[in-house]
PDB file of N, CA and C in Angstrom:
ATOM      1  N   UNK C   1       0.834  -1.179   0.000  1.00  0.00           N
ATOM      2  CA  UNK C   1       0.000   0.000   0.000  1.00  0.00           C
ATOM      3  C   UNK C   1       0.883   1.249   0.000  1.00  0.00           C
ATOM      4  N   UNK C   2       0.654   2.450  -0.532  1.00  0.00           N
ATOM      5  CA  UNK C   2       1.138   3.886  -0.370  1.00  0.00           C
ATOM      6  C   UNK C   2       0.026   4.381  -0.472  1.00  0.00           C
ATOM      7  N   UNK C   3       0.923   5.610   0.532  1.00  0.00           N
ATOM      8  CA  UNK C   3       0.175   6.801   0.971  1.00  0.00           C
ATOM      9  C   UNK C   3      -0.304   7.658  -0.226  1.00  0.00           C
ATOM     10  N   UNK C   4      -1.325   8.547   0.573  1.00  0.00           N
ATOM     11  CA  UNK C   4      -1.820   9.195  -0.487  1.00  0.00           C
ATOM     12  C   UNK C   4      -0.951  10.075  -1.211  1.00  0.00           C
ATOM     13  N   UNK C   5       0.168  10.350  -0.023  1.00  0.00           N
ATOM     14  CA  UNK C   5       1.534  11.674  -0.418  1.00  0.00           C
ATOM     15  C   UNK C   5       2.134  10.998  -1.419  1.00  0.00           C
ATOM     16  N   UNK C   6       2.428   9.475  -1.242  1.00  0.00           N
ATOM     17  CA  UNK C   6       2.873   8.962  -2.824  1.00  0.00           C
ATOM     18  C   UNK C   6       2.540   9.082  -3.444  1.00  0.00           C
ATOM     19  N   UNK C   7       0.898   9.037  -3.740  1.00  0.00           N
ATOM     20  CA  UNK C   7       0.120   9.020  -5.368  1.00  0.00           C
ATOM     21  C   UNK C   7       0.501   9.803  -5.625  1.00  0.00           C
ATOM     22  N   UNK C   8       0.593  11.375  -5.300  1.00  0.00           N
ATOM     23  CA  UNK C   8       0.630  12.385  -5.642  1.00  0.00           C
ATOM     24  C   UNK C   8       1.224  12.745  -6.058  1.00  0.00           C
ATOM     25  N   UNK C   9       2.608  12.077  -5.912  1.00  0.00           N
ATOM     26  CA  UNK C   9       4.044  12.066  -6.591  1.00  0.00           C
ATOM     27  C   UNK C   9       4.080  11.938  -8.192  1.00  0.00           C
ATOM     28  N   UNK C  10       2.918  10.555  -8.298  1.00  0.00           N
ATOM     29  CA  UNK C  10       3.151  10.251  -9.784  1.00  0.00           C
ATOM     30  C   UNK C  10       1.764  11.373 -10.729  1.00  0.00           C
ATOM     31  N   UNK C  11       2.826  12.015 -11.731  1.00  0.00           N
ATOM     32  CA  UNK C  11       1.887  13.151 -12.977  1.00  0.00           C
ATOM     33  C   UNK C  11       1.330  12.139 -13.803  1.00  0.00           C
ATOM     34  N   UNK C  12       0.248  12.330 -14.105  1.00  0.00           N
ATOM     35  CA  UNK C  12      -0.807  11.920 -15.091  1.00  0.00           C
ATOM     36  C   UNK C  12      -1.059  12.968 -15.719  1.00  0.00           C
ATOM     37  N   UNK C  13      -0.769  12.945 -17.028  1.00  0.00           N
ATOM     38  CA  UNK C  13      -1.525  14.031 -17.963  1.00  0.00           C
ATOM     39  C   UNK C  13      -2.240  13.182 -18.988  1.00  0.00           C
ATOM     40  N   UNK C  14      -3.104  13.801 -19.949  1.00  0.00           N
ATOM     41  CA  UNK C  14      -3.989  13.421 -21.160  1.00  0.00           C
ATOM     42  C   UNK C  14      -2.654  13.906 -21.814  1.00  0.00           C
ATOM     43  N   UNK C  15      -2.496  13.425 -22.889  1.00  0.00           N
ATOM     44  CA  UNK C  15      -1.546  13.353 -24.138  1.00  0.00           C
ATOM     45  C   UNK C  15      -2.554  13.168 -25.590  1.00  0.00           C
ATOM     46  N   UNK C  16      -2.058  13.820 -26.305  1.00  0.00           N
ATOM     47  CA  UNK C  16      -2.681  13.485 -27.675  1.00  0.00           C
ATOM     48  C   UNK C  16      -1.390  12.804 -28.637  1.00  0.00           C
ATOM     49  N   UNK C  17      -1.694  11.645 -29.172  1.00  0.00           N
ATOM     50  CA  UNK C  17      -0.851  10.887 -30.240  1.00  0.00           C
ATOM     51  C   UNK C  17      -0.857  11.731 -31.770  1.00  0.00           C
ATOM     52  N   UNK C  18       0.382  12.160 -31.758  1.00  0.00           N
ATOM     53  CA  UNK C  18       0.570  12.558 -33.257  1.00  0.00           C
ATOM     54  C   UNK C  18       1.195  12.118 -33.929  1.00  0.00           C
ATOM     55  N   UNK C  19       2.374  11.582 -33.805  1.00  0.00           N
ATOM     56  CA  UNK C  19       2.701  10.156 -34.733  1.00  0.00           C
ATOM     57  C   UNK C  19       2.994   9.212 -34.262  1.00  0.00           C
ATOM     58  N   UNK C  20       2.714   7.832 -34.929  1.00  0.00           N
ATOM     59  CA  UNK C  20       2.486   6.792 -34.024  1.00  0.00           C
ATOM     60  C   UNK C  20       3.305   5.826 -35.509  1.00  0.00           C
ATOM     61  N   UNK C  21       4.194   4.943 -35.070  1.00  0.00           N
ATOM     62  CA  UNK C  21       5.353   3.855 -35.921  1.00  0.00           C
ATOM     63  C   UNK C  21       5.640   2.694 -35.191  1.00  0.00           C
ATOM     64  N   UNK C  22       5.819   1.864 -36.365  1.00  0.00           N
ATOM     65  CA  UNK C  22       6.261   0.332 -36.158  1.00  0.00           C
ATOM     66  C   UNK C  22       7.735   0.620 -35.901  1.00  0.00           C
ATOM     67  N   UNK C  23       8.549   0.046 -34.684  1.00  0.00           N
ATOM     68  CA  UNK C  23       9.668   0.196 -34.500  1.00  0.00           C
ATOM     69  C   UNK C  23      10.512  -1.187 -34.984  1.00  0.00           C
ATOM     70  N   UNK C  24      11.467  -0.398 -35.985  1.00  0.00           N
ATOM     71  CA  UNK C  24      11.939  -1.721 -36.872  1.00  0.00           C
ATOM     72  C   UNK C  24      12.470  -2.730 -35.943  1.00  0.00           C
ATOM     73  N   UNK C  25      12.509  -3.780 -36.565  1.00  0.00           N
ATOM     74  CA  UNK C  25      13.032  -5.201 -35.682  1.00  0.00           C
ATOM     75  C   UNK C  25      12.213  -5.794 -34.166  1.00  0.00           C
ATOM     76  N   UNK C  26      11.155  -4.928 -34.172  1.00  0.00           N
ATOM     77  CA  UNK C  26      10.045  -5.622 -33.263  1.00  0.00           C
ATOM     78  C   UNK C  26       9.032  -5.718 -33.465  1.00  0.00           C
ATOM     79  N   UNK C  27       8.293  -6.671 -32.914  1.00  0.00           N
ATOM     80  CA  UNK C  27       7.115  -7.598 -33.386  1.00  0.00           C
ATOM     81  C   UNK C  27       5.718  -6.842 -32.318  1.00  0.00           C
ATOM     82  N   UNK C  28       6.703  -5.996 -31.345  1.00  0.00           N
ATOM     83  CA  UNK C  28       6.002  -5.558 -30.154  1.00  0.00           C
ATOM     84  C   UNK C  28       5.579  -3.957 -29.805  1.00  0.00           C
ATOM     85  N   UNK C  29       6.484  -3.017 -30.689  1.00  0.00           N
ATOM     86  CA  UNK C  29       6.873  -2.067 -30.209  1.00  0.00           C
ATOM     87  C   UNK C  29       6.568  -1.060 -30.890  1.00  0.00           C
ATOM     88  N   UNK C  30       5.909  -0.220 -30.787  1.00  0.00           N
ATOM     89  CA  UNK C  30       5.258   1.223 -31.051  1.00  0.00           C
ATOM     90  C   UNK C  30       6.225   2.637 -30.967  1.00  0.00           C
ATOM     91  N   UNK C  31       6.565   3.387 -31.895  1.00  0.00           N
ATOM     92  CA  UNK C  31       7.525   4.999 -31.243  1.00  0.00           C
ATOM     93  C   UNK C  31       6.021   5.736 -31.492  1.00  0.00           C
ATOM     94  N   UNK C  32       5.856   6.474 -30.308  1.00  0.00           N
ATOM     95  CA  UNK C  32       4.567   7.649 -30.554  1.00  0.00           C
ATOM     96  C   UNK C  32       5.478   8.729 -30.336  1.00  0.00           C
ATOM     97  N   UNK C  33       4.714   9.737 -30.872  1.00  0.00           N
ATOM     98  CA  UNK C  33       5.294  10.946 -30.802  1.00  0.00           C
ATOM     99  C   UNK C  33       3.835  11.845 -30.165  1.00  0.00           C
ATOM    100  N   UNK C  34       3.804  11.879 -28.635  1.00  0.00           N
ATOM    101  CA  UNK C  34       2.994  12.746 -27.926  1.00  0.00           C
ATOM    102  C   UNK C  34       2.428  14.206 -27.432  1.00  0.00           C
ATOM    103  N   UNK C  35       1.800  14.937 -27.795  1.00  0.00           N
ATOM    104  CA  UNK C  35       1.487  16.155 -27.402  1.00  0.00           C
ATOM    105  C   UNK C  35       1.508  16.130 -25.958  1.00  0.00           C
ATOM    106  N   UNK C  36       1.998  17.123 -25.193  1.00  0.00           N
ATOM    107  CA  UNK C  36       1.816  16.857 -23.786  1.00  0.00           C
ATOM    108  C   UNK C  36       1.075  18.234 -23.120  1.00  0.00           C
ATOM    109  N   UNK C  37       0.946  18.943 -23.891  1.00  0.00           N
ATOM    110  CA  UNK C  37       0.470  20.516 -23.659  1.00  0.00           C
ATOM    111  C   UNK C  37       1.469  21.371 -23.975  1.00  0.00           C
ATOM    112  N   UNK C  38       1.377  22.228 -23.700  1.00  0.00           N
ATOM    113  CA  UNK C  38       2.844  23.809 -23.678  1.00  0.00           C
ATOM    114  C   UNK C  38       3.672  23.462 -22.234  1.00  0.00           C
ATOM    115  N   UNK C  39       3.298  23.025 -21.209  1.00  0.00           N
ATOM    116  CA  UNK C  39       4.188  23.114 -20.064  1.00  0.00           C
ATOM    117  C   UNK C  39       4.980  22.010 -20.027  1.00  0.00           C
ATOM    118  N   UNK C  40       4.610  20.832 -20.989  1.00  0.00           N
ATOM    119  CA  UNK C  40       5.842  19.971 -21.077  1.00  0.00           C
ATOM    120  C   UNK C  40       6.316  19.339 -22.332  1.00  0.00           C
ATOM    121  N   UNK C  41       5.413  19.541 -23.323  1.00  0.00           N
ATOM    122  CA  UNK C  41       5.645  19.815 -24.694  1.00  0.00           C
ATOM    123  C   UNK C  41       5.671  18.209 -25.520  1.00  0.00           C
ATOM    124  N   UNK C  42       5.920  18.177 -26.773  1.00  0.00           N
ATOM    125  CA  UNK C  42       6.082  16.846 -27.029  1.00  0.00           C
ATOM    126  C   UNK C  42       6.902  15.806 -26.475  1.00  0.00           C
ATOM    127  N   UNK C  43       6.516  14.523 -26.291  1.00  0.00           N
ATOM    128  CA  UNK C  43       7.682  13.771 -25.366  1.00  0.00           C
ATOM    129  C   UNK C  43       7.308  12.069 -26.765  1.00  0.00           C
ATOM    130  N   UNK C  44       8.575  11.558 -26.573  1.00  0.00           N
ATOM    131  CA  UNK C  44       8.705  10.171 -27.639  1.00  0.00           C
ATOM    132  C   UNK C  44       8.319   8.952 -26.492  1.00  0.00           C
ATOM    133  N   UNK C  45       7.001   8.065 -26.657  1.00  0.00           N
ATOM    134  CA  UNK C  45       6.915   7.127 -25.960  1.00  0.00           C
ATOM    135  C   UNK C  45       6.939   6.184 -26.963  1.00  0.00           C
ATOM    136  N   UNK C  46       8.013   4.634 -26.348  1.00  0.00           N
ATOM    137  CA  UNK C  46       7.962   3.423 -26.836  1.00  0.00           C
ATOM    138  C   UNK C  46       6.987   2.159 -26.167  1.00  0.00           C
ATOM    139  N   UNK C  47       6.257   1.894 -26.867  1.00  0.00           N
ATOM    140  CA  UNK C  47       5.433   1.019 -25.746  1.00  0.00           C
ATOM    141  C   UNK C  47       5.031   0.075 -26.335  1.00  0.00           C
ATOM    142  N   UNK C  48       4.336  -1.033 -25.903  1.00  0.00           N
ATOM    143  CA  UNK C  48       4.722  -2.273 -26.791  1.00  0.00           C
ATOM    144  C   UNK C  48       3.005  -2.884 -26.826  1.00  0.00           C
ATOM    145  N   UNK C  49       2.230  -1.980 -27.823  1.00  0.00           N
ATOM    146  CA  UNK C  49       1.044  -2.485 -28.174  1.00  0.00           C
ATOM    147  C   UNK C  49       0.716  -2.763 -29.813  1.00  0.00           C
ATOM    148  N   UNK C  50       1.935  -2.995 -30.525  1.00  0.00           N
ATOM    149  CA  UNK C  50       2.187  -3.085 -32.272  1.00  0.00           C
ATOM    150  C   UNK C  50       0.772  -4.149 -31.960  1.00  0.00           C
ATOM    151  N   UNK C  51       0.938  -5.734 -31.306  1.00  0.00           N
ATOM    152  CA  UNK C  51      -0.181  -6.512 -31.877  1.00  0.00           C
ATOM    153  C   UNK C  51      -1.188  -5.979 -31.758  1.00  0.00           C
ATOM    154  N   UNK C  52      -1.429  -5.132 -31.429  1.00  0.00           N
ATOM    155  CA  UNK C  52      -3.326  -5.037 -30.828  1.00  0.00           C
ATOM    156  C   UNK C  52      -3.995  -3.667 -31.279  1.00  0.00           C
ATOM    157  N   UNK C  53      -3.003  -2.606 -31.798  1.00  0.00           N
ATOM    158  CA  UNK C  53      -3.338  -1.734 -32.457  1.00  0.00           C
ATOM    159  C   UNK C  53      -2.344  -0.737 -33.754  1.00  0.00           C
ATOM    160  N   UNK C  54      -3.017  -0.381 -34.741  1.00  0.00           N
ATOM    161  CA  UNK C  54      -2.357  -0.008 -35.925  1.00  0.00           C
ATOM    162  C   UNK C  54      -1.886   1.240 -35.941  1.00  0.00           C
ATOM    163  N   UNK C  55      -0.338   1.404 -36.054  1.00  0.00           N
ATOM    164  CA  UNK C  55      -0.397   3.308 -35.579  1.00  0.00           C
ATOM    165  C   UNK C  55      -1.324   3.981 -36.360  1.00  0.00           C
ATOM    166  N   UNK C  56      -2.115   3.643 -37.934  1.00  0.00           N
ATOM    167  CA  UNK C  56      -2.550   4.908 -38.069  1.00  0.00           C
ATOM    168  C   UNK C  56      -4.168   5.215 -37.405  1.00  0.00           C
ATOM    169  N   UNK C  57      -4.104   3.987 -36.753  1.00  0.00           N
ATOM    170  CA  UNK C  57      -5.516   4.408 -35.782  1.00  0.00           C
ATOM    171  C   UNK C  57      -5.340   4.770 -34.559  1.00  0.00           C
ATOM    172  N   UNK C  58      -4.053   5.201 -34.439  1.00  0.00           N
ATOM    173  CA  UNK C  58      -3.597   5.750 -32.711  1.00  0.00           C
ATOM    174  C   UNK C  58      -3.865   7.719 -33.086  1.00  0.00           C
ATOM    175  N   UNK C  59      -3.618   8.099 -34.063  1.00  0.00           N
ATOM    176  CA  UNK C  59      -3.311   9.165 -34.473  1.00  0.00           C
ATOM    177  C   UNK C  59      -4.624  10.200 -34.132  1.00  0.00           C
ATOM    178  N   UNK C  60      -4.359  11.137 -33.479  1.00  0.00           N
ATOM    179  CA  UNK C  60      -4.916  12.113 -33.382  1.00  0.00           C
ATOM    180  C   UNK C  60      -5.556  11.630 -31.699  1.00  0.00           C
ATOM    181  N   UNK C  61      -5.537  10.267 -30.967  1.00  0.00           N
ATOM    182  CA  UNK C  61      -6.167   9.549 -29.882  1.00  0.00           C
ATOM    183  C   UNK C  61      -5.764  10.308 -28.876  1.00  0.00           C
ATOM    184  N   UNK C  62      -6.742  10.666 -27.740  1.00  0.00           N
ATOM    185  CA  UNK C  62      -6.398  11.230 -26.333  1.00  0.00           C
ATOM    186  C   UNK C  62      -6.061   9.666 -25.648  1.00  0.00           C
ATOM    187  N   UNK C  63      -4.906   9.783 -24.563  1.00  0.00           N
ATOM    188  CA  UNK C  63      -4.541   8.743 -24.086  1.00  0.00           C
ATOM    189  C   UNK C  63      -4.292   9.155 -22.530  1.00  0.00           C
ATOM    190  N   UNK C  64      -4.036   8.397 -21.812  1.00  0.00           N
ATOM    191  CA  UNK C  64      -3.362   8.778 -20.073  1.00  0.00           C
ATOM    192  C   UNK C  64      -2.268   8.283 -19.916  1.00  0.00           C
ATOM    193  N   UNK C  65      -0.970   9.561 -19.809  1.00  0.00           N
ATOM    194  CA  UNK C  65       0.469   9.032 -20.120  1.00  0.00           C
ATOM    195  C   UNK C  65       0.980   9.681 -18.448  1.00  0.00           C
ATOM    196  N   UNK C  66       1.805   8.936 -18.077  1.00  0.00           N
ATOM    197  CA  UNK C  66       2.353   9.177 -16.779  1.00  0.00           C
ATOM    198  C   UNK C  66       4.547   9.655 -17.210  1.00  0.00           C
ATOM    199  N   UNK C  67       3.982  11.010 -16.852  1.00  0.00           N
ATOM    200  CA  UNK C  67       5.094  11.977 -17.167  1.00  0.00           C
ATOM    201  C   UNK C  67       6.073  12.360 -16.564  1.00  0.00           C
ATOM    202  N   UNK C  68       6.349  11.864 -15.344  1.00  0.00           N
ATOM    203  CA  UNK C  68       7.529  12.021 -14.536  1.00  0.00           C
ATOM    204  C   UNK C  68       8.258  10.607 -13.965  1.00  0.00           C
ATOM    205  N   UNK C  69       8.338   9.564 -15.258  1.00  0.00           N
ATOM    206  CA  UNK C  69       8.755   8.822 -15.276  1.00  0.00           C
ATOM    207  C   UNK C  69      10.607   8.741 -15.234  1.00  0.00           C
ATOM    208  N   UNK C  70      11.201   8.255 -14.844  1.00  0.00           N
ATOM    209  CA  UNK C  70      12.663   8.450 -14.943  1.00  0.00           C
ATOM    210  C   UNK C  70      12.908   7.748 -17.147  1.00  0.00           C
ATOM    211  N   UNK C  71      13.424   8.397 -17.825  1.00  0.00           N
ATOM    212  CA  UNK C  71      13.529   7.930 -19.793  1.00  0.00           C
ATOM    213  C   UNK C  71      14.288   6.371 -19.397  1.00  0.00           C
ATOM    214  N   UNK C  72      13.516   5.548 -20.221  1.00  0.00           N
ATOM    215  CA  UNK C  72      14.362   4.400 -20.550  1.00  0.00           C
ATOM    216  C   UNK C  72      14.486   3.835 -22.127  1.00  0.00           C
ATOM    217  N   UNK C  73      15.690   3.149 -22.246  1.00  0.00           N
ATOM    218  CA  UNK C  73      15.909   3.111 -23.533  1.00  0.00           C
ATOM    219  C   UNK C  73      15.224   1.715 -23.777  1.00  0.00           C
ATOM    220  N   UNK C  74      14.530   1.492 -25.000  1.00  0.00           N
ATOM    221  CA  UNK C  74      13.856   0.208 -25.544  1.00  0.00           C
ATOM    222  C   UNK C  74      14.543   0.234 -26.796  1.00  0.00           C
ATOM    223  N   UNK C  75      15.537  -1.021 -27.479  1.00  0.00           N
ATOM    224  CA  UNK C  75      15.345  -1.174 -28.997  1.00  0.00           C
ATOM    225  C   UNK C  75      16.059   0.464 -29.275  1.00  0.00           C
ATOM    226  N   UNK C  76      16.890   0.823 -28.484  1.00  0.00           N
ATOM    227  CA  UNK C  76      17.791   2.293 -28.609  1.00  0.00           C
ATOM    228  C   UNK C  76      16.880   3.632 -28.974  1.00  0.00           C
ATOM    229  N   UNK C  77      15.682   3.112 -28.602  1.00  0.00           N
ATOM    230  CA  UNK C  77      14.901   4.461 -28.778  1.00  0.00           C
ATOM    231  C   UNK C  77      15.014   5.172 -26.978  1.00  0.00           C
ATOM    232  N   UNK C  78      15.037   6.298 -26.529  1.00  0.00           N
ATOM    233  CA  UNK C  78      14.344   6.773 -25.357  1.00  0.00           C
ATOM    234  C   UNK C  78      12.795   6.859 -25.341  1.00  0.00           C
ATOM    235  N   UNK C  79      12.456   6.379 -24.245  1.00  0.00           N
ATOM    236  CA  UNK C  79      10.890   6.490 -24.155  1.00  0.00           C
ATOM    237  C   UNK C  79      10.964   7.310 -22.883  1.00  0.00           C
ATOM    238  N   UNK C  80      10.100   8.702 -23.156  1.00  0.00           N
ATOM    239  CA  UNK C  80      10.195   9.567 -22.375  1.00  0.00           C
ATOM    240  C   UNK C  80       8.775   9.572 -21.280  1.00  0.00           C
ATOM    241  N   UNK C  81       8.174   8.540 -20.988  1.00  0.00           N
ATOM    242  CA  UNK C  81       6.880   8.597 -20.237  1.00  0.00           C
ATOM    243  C   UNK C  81       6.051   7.380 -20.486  1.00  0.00           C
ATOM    244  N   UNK C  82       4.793   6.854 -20.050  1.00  0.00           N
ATOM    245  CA  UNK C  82       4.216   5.530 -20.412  1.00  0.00           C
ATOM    246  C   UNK C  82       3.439   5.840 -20.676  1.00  0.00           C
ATOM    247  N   UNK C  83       2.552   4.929 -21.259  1.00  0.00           N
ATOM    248  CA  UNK C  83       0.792   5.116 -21.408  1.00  0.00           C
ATOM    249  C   UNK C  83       0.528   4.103 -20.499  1.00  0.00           C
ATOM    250  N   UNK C  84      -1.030   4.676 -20.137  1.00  0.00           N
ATOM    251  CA  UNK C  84      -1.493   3.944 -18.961  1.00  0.00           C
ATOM    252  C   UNK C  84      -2.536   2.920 -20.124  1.00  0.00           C
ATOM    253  N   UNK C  85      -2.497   1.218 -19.740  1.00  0.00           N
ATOM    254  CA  UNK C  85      -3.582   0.662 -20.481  1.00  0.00           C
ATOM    255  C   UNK C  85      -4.215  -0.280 -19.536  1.00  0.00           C
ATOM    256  N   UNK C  86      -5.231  -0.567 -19.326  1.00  0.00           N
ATOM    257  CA  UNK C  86      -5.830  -2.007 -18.906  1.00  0.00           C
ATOM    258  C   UNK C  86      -5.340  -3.073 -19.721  1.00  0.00           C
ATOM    259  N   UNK C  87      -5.281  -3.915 -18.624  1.00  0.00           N
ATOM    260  CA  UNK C  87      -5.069  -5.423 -19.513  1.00  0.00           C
ATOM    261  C   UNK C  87      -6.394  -6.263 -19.650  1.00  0.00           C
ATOM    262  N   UNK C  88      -6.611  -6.778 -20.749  1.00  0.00           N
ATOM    263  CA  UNK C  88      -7.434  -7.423 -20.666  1.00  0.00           C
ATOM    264  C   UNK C  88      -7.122  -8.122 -22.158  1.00  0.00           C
ATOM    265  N   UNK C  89      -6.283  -9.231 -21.430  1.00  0.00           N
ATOM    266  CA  UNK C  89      -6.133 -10.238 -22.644  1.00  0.00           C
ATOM    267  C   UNK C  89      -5.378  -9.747 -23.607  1.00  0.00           C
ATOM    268  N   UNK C  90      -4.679  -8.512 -23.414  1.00  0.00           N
ATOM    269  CA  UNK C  90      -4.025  -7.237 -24.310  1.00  0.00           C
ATOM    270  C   UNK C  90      -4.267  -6.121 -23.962  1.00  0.00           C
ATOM    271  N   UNK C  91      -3.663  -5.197 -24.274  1.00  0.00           N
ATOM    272  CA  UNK C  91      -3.440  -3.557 -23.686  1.00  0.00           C
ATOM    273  C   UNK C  91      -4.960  -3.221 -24.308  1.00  0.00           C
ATOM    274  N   UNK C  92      -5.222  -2.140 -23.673  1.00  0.00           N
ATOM    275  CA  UNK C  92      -6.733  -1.676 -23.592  1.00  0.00           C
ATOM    276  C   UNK C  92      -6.313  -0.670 -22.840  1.00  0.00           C
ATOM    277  N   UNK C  93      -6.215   0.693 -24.309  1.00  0.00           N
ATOM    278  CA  UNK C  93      -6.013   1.970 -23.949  1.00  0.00           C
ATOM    279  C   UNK C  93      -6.680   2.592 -22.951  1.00  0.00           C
ATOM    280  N   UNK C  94      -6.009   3.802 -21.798  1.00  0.00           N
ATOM    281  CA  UNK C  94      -6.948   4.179 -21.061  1.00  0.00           C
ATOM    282  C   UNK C  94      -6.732   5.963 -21.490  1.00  0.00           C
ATOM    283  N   UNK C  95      -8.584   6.213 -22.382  1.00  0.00           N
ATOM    284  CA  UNK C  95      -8.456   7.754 -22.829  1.00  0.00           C
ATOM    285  C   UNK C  95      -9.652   8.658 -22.254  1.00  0.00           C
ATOM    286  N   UNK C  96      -9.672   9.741 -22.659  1.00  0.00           N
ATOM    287  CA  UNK C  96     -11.120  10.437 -22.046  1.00  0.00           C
ATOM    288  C   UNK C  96     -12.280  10.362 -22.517  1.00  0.00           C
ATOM    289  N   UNK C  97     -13.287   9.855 -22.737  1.00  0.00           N
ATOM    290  CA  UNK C  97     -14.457   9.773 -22.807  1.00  0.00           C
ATOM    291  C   UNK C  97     -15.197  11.561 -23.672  1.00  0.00           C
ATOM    292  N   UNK C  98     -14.164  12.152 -23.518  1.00  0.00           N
ATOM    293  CA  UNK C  98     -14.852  13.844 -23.961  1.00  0.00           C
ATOM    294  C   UNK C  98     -13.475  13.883 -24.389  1.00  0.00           C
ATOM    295  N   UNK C  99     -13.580  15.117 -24.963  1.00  0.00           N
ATOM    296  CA  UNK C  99     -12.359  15.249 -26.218  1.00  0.00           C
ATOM    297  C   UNK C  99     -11.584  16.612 -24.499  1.00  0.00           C
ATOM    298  N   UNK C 100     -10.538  16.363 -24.416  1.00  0.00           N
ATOM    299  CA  UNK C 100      -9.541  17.222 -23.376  1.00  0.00           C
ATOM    300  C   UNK C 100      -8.119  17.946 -23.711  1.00  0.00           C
ATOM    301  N   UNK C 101      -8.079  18.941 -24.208  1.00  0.00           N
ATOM    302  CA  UNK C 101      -6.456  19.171 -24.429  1.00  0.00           C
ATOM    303  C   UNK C 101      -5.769  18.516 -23.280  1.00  0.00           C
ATOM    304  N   UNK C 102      -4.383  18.534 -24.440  1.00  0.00           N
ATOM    305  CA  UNK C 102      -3.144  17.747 -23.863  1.00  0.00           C
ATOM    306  C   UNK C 102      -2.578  18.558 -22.890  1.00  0.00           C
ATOM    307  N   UNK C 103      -2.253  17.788 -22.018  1.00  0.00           N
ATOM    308  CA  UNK C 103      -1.565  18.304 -20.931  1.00  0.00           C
ATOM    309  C   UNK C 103      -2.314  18.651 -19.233  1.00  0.00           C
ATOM    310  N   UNK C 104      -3.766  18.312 -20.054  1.00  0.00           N
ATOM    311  CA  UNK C 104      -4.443  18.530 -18.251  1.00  0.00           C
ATOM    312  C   UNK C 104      -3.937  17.431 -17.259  1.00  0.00           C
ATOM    313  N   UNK C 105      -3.941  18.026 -16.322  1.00  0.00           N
ATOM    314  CA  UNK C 105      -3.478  16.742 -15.095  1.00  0.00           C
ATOM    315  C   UNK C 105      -4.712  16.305 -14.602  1.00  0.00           C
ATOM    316  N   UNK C 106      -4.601  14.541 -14.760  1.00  0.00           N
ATOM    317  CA  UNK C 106      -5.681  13.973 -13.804  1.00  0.00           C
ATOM    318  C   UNK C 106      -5.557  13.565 -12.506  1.00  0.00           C
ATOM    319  N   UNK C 107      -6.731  14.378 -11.945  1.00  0.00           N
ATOM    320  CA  UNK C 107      -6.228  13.879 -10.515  1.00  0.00           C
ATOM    321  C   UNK C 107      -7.550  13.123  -9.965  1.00  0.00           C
TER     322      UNK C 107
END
């Protein structure tokens, strides 16, 4: 369990997907290129939902990306933040229900 002072730690923003690619030599792996608002600007996430969805149907998608992630390298790309998905049998995007500029924080 953590405290509530932890949650609070981790940023959630809405992100909008503006380009979204098959990362060569994986069977798994997605490069998005994310809107994050003006206060933190575009950020490159690698994330590994190639089977279950097509980048050009990610494009233009509101998503929930967690932004104060420490960058890790995948396949020599930096991935600068995650997307948040449900699992269910496969990633199962989590987006807003109403259309939200990028960059609001959910709290």
């Amino acid at each position: 369990m953590i405290n509530f002072e932890e949650f609070q730690k981790v940023d959630l923003r809405v992100g909008k997907i503006l380009e979204a690619e098959r990362v060569d030599g994986s069977e798994k792996l997605l490069k998005l290129k994310v809107d994050l608002g003006a206060e933190i600007g575009q950020r490159q996430i690698i994330a590994g939902i190639q089977q279950f969805y097509a980048p050009e149907d990610l494009l233009g998608r509101g998503i929930v990306v967690v932004v104060n992630l420490e960058p890790r390298v995948l396949r020599g790309l930096e991935s600068q933040g995650m997307l948040l998905a449900a699992n269910d049998n496969g990633p199962v995007l989590l987006m807003p229900d109403k259309p939200v500029p990028p960059g609001v924080k959910i709290r």
